[in-house]
């Protein structure tokens, strides 16, 4: 319908209990409730902190469409912790805890006979675990990068893997290696994944290096400049330098 519902505290508490019980609320019900509460928080009708209490009820969620909304809700919460290191650490841990059950269930590789929705959900779950800086997820991403040619990595996970290596790996030459691959590949998808991964770097010197390359047409095609800039300015560590 063309409205969303703002439940009173008593009704919302009952609905949260129903989600935890897992026997009454359908996937559509669970999706709708979280989506509505996210919209209410975005509009300032409810406190964004209330999303934490609601999200906590979704620890056993295994439906891909619902996880899309969970990811969206976490994205809303990220806005409020960018300048607060302690709160950001808590949100990262909360996100990883929320995704842990599905991470354990799905793993990194497609299983024989798994559903298409599980295959699609894997990237969302792994992305959430990497945002949560889960040690196992980070180390697995680094190992996959080290042992697999870039063009053979799972296309759904490749940008996540590259980003994890750029942010958490110990190879100080990783950006240069990726730039070389970027120049040599003819695959537009691979170029995009490399760009997304590289522009997530925390290193200000590397950010400056990438910004300088934006105007080098021998590296970055004119039509790709906007993408490079947008991803650099989305990176909190690169935002100020990119804006300047």
CSV table of C-alpha atoms in Angstrom, one decimal:
chain,number,residue,atom,x,y,z
A,1,UNK,CA,0.0,0.0,0.0
A,2,UNK,CA,1.0,3.6,-0.3
A,3,UNK,CA,1.8,4.1,3.3
A,4,UNK,CA,4.2,2.9,6.0
A,5,UNK,CA,3.3,2.0,9.5
A,6,UNK,CA,4.8,3.7,12.6
A,7,UNK,CA,4.1,1.1,15.3
A,8,UNK,CA,3.8,2.1,19.0
A,9,UNK,CA,6.4,0.6,21.4
A,10,UNK,CA,4.1,-2.2,22.5
A,11,UNK,CA,3.3,-3.4,19.0
A,12,UNK,CA,6.9,-3.1,17.8
A,13,UNK,CA,8.1,-5.1,20.8
A,14,UNK,CA,5.6,-7.9,20.0
A,15,UNK,CA,6.7,-7.9,16.3
A,16,UNK,CA,10.3,-8.2,17.3
A,17,UNK,CA,9.5,-11.1,19.5
A,18,UNK,CA,7.7,-12.8,16.6
A,19,UNK,CA,10.8,-12.4,14.4
A,20,UNK,CA,13.0,-14.0,17.1
A,21,UNK,CA,10.5,-16.8,17.5
A,22,UNK,CA,10.7,-17.4,13.7
A,23,UNK,CA,7.3,-19.1,13.3
A,24,UNK,CA,4.8,-16.3,12.5
A,25,UNK,CA,6.4,-13.6,10.4
A,26,UNK,CA,6.9,-14.5,6.7
A,27,UNK,CA,9.9,-13.2,4.8
A,28,UNK,CA,7.8,-10.5,3.2
A,29,UNK,CA,6.6,-9.5,6.7
A,30,UNK,CA,10.2,-9.3,8.0
A,31,UNK,CA,11.3,-7.4,5.0
A,32,UNK,CA,8.5,-4.9,5.2
A,33,UNK,CA,8.9,-4.2,8.9
A,34,UNK,CA,12.6,-3.5,8.6
A,35,UNK,CA,12.2,-1.5,5.5
A,36,UNK,CA,9.5,0.6,7.1
A,37,UNK,CA,11.6,1.2,10.2
A,38,UNK,CA,14.6,2.2,8.1
A,39,UNK,CA,12.5,4.7,6.2
A,40,UNK,CA,11.1,6.1,9.5
A,41,UNK,CA,14.6,6.5,10.8
A,42,UNK,CA,15.8,8.2,7.6
A,43,UNK,CA,12.9,10.6,7.9
A,44,UNK,CA,13.6,11.3,11.6
A,45,UNK,CA,10.3,9.8,12.8
A,46,UNK,CA,12.2,7.3,15.0
A,47,UNK,CA,15.7,7.2,16.5
A,48,UNK,CA,18.2,5.5,14.3
A,49,UNK,CA,19.4,3.7,17.4
A,50,UNK,CA,16.1,1.8,17.4
A,51,UNK,CA,17.3,0.1,14.3
A,52,UNK,CA,20.0,-1.7,16.4
A,53,UNK,CA,17.3,-3.3,18.6
A,54,UNK,CA,15.3,-4.3,15.6
A,55,UNK,CA,18.3,-5.6,13.6
A,56,UNK,CA,19.3,-7.8,16.5
A,57,UNK,CA,16.2,-9.9,16.0
A,58,UNK,CA,17.4,-10.8,12.5
A,59,UNK,CA,20.4,-12.9,13.6
A,60,UNK,CA,18.9,-16.1,12.2
A,61,UNK,CA,17.6,-14.5,8.9
A,62,UNK,CA,18.4,-16.6,5.9
A,63,UNK,CA,16.4,-14.9,3.1
A,64,UNK,CA,18.4,-13.0,0.5
A,65,UNK,CA,15.7,-10.3,-0.1
A,66,UNK,CA,15.6,-9.6,3.7
A,67,UNK,CA,19.3,-9.4,3.9
A,68,UNK,CA,19.3,-6.7,1.2
A,69,UNK,CA,17.2,-4.6,3.6
A,70,UNK,CA,19.5,-5.5,6.6
A,71,UNK,CA,22.4,-4.3,4.6
A,72,UNK,CA,20.6,-1.1,3.7
A,73,UNK,CA,19.8,-0.5,7.4
A,74,UNK,CA,23.4,-1.0,8.4
A,75,UNK,CA,24.3,1.5,5.7
A,76,UNK,CA,22.0,4.0,7.4
A,77,UNK,CA,23.7,3.5,10.7
A,78,UNK,CA,27.2,3.9,9.2
A,79,UNK,CA,26.4,7.6,8.7
A,80,UNK,CA,26.2,8.2,12.4
A,81,UNK,CA,29.5,6.6,13.5
A,82,UNK,CA,31.9,7.9,10.8
A,83,UNK,CA,33.5,10.5,13.2
A,84,UNK,CA,33.2,8.3,16.4
A,85,UNK,CA,35.9,5.6,16.4
A,86,UNK,CA,34.4,3.8,19.4
A,87,UNK,CA,30.9,3.7,18.1
A,88,UNK,CA,32.2,2.6,14.7
A,89,UNK,CA,34.0,-0.3,16.2
A,90,UNK,CA,30.8,-1.3,18.0
A,91,UNK,CA,28.8,-1.1,14.8
A,92,UNK,CA,31.4,-3.1,12.9
A,93,UNK,CA,31.3,-5.9,15.6
A,94,UNK,CA,27.5,-5.8,15.7
A,95,UNK,CA,27.3,-6.2,11.9
A,96,UNK,CA,29.7,-9.1,11.9
A,97,UNK,CA,27.8,-10.8,14.8
A,98,UNK,CA,24.6,-10.4,12.8
A,99,UNK,CA,26.0,-12.0,9.7
A,100,UNK,CA,28.0,-14.8,11.5
A,101,UNK,CA,25.3,-17.5,11.3
A,102,UNK,CA,24.9,-17.1,7.5
A,103,UNK,CA,28.6,-16.7,7.0
A,104,UNK,CA,29.1,-20.1,8.7
A,105,UNK,CA,26.3,-21.6,6.6
A,106,UNK,CA,27.3,-20.2,3.2
A,107,UNK,CA,31.1,-20.0,3.3
A,108,UNK,CA,33.0,-18.5,0.4
A,109,UNK,CA,32.3,-21.1,-2.4
A,110,UNK,CA,29.1,-22.2,-4.0
A,111,UNK,CA,27.8,-25.5,-2.7
A,112,UNK,CA,26.3,-28.2,-4.9
A,113,UNK,CA,22.6,-27.8,-5.2
A,114,UNK,CA,22.4,-24.5,-3.3
A,115,UNK,CA,19.6,-22.1,-4.2
A,116,UNK,CA,20.1,-19.1,-6.5
A,117,UNK,CA,19.2,-16.8,-3.6
A,118,UNK,CA,21.9,-18.3,-1.4
A,119,UNK,CA,24.4,-17.7,-4.2
A,120,UNK,CA,23.3,-14.1,-4.5
A,121,UNK,CA,23.3,-13.6,-0.7
A,122,UNK,CA,26.9,-14.8,-0.2
A,123,UNK,CA,28.3,-11.5,-1.4
A,124,UNK,CA,26.1,-9.5,0.9
A,125,UNK,CA,27.1,-11.7,3.9
A,126,UNK,CA,30.8,-11.6,3.1
A,127,UNK,CA,30.7,-7.9,2.5
A,128,UNK,CA,29.1,-7.5,6.0
A,129,UNK,CA,31.7,-9.7,7.6
A,130,UNK,CA,34.5,-7.7,5.9
A,131,UNK,CA,32.9,-4.4,7.1
A,132,UNK,CA,32.9,-6.0,10.5
A,133,UNK,CA,36.7,-6.6,10.1
A,134,UNK,CA,36.2,-10.3,11.0
A,135,UNK,CA,39.7,-11.9,11.1
A,136,UNK,CA,38.6,-15.1,9.3
A,137,UNK,CA,36.9,-13.2,6.5
A,138,UNK,CA,39.9,-10.9,6.1
A,139,UNK,CA,42.5,-13.7,6.0
A,140,UNK,CA,40.4,-15.8,3.6
A,141,UNK,CA,40.1,-12.8,1.2
A,142,UNK,CA,43.9,-12.3,1.4
A,143,UNK,CA,44.6,-16.0,0.7
A,144,UNK,CA,42.2,-16.1,-2.2
A,145,UNK,CA,43.9,-13.0,-3.7
A,146,UNK,CA,47.4,-14.5,-3.3
A,147,UNK,CA,46.5,-17.9,-4.7
A,148,UNK,CA,44.0,-17.0,-7.5
A,149,UNK,CA,44.5,-14.9,-10.7
A,150,UNK,CA,42.2,-11.9,-10.5
A,151,UNK,CA,40.2,-12.9,-13.6
A,152,UNK,CA,39.5,-16.3,-12.0
A,153,UNK,CA,38.1,-14.9,-8.7
A,154,UNK,CA,34.4,-15.2,-8.2
A,155,UNK,CA,33.0,-12.1,-10.0
A,156,UNK,CA,30.5,-11.5,-7.2
A,157,UNK,CA,33.2,-11.4,-4.6
A,158,UNK,CA,36.2,-10.0,-6.5
A,159,UNK,CA,35.8,-6.3,-5.6
A,160,UNK,CA,35.3,-7.3,-1.9
A,161,UNK,CA,38.4,-9.5,-2.0
A,162,UNK,CA,40.5,-6.7,-3.6
A,163,UNK,CA,39.2,-4.2,-1.2
A,164,UNK,CA,40.1,-6.4,1.8
A,165,UNK,CA,43.6,-6.9,0.6
A,166,UNK,CA,44.1,-3.1,-0.1
A,167,UNK,CA,42.8,-2.2,3.4
A,168,UNK,CA,44.2,-5.0,5.5
A,169,UNK,CA,47.0,-6.7,3.6
A,170,UNK,CA,50.7,-6.2,4.3
A,171,UNK,CA,51.8,-5.8,0.6
A,172,UNK,CA,52.9,-2.2,0.2
A,173,UNK,CA,53.1,-2.6,-3.5
A,174,UNK,CA,49.5,-4.0,-3.9
A,175,UNK,CA,48.2,-0.8,-5.5
A,176,UNK,CA,51.0,-0.8,-8.1
A,177,UNK,CA,50.3,-4.4,-8.9
A,178,UNK,CA,46.6,-3.7,-9.3
A,179,UNK,CA,47.3,-0.7,-11.5
A,180,UNK,CA,49.4,-2.8,-13.8
A,181,UNK,CA,46.6,-5.4,-14.0
A,182,UNK,CA,44.2,-2.5,-14.6
A,183,UNK,CA,46.2,-1.2,-17.6
A,184,UNK,CA,46.7,-4.7,-19.1
A,185,UNK,CA,43.1,-6.1,-18.9
A,186,UNK,CA,40.5,-5.6,-21.6
A,187,UNK,CA,37.7,-6.7,-19.3
A,188,UNK,CA,35.5,-3.8,-18.2
A,189,UNK,CA,34.1,-5.8,-15.3
A,190,UNK,CA,37.6,-6.5,-14.0
A,191,UNK,CA,38.7,-2.8,-14.4
A,192,UNK,CA,35.6,-1.8,-12.4
A,193,UNK,CA,36.3,-4.3,-9.6
A,194,UNK,CA,40.0,-3.2,-9.4
A,195,UNK,CA,39.0,0.4,-9.3
A,196,UNK,CA,36.5,-0.2,-6.5
A,197,UNK,CA,39.0,-2.1,-4.5
A,198,UNK,CA,41.9,0.3,-5.0
A,199,UNK,CA,39.8,3.4,-4.1
A,200,UNK,CA,39.0,1.9,-0.7
A,201,UNK,CA,42.6,2.3,0.5
A,202,UNK,CA,43.3,4.0,3.8
A,203,UNK,CA,46.8,5.2,2.8
A,204,UNK,CA,46.8,9.0,2.0
A,205,UNK,CA,49.9,8.6,-0.2
A,206,UNK,CA,48.1,5.9,-2.3
A,207,UNK,CA,45.0,8.1,-2.4
A,208,UNK,CA,47.1,11.0,-3.8
A,209,UNK,CA,48.6,8.6,-6.3
A,210,UNK,CA,45.1,7.5,-7.5
A,211,UNK,CA,43.9,11.0,-7.7
A,212,UNK,CA,46.8,12.0,-9.8
A,213,UNK,CA,46.0,9.2,-12.3
A,214,UNK,CA,42.5,10.4,-12.8
A,215,UNK,CA,43.8,13.0,-15.3
A,216,UNK,CA,46.2,10.6,-17.0
A,217,UNK,CA,44.3,9.3,-20.0
A,218,UNK,CA,46.9,6.7,-20.7
A,219,UNK,CA,45.5,5.0,-17.5
A,220,UNK,CA,42.0,6.2,-16.9
A,221,UNK,CA,39.7,6.6,-19.8
A,222,UNK,CA,37.7,9.9,-19.9
A,223,UNK,CA,34.4,8.0,-19.4
A,224,UNK,CA,35.7,6.3,-16.2
A,225,UNK,CA,36.9,9.5,-14.5
A,226,UNK,CA,33.6,10.1,-12.7
A,227,UNK,CA,33.6,6.6,-11.3
A,228,UNK,CA,37.1,6.9,-9.9
A,229,UNK,CA,36.2,10.3,-8.3
A,230,UNK,CA,32.9,9.1,-6.8
A,231,UNK,CA,34.5,6.0,-5.2
A,232,UNK,CA,37.4,8.1,-3.8
A,233,UNK,CA,35.1,10.7,-2.3
A,234,UNK,CA,32.9,7.9,-0.8
A,235,UNK,CA,36.0,6.6,1.0
A,236,UNK,CA,36.1,8.4,4.3
A,237,UNK,CA,39.9,8.4,4.3
A,238,UNK,CA,40.1,9.9,0.8
A,239,UNK,CA,37.2,12.3,1.0
A,240,UNK,CA,39.0,15.5,2.0
A,241,UNK,CA,41.8,15.0,-0.5
A,242,UNK,CA,39.5,14.1,-3.3
A,243,UNK,CA,37.3,17.1,-2.6
A,244,UNK,CA,40.2,19.4,-2.6
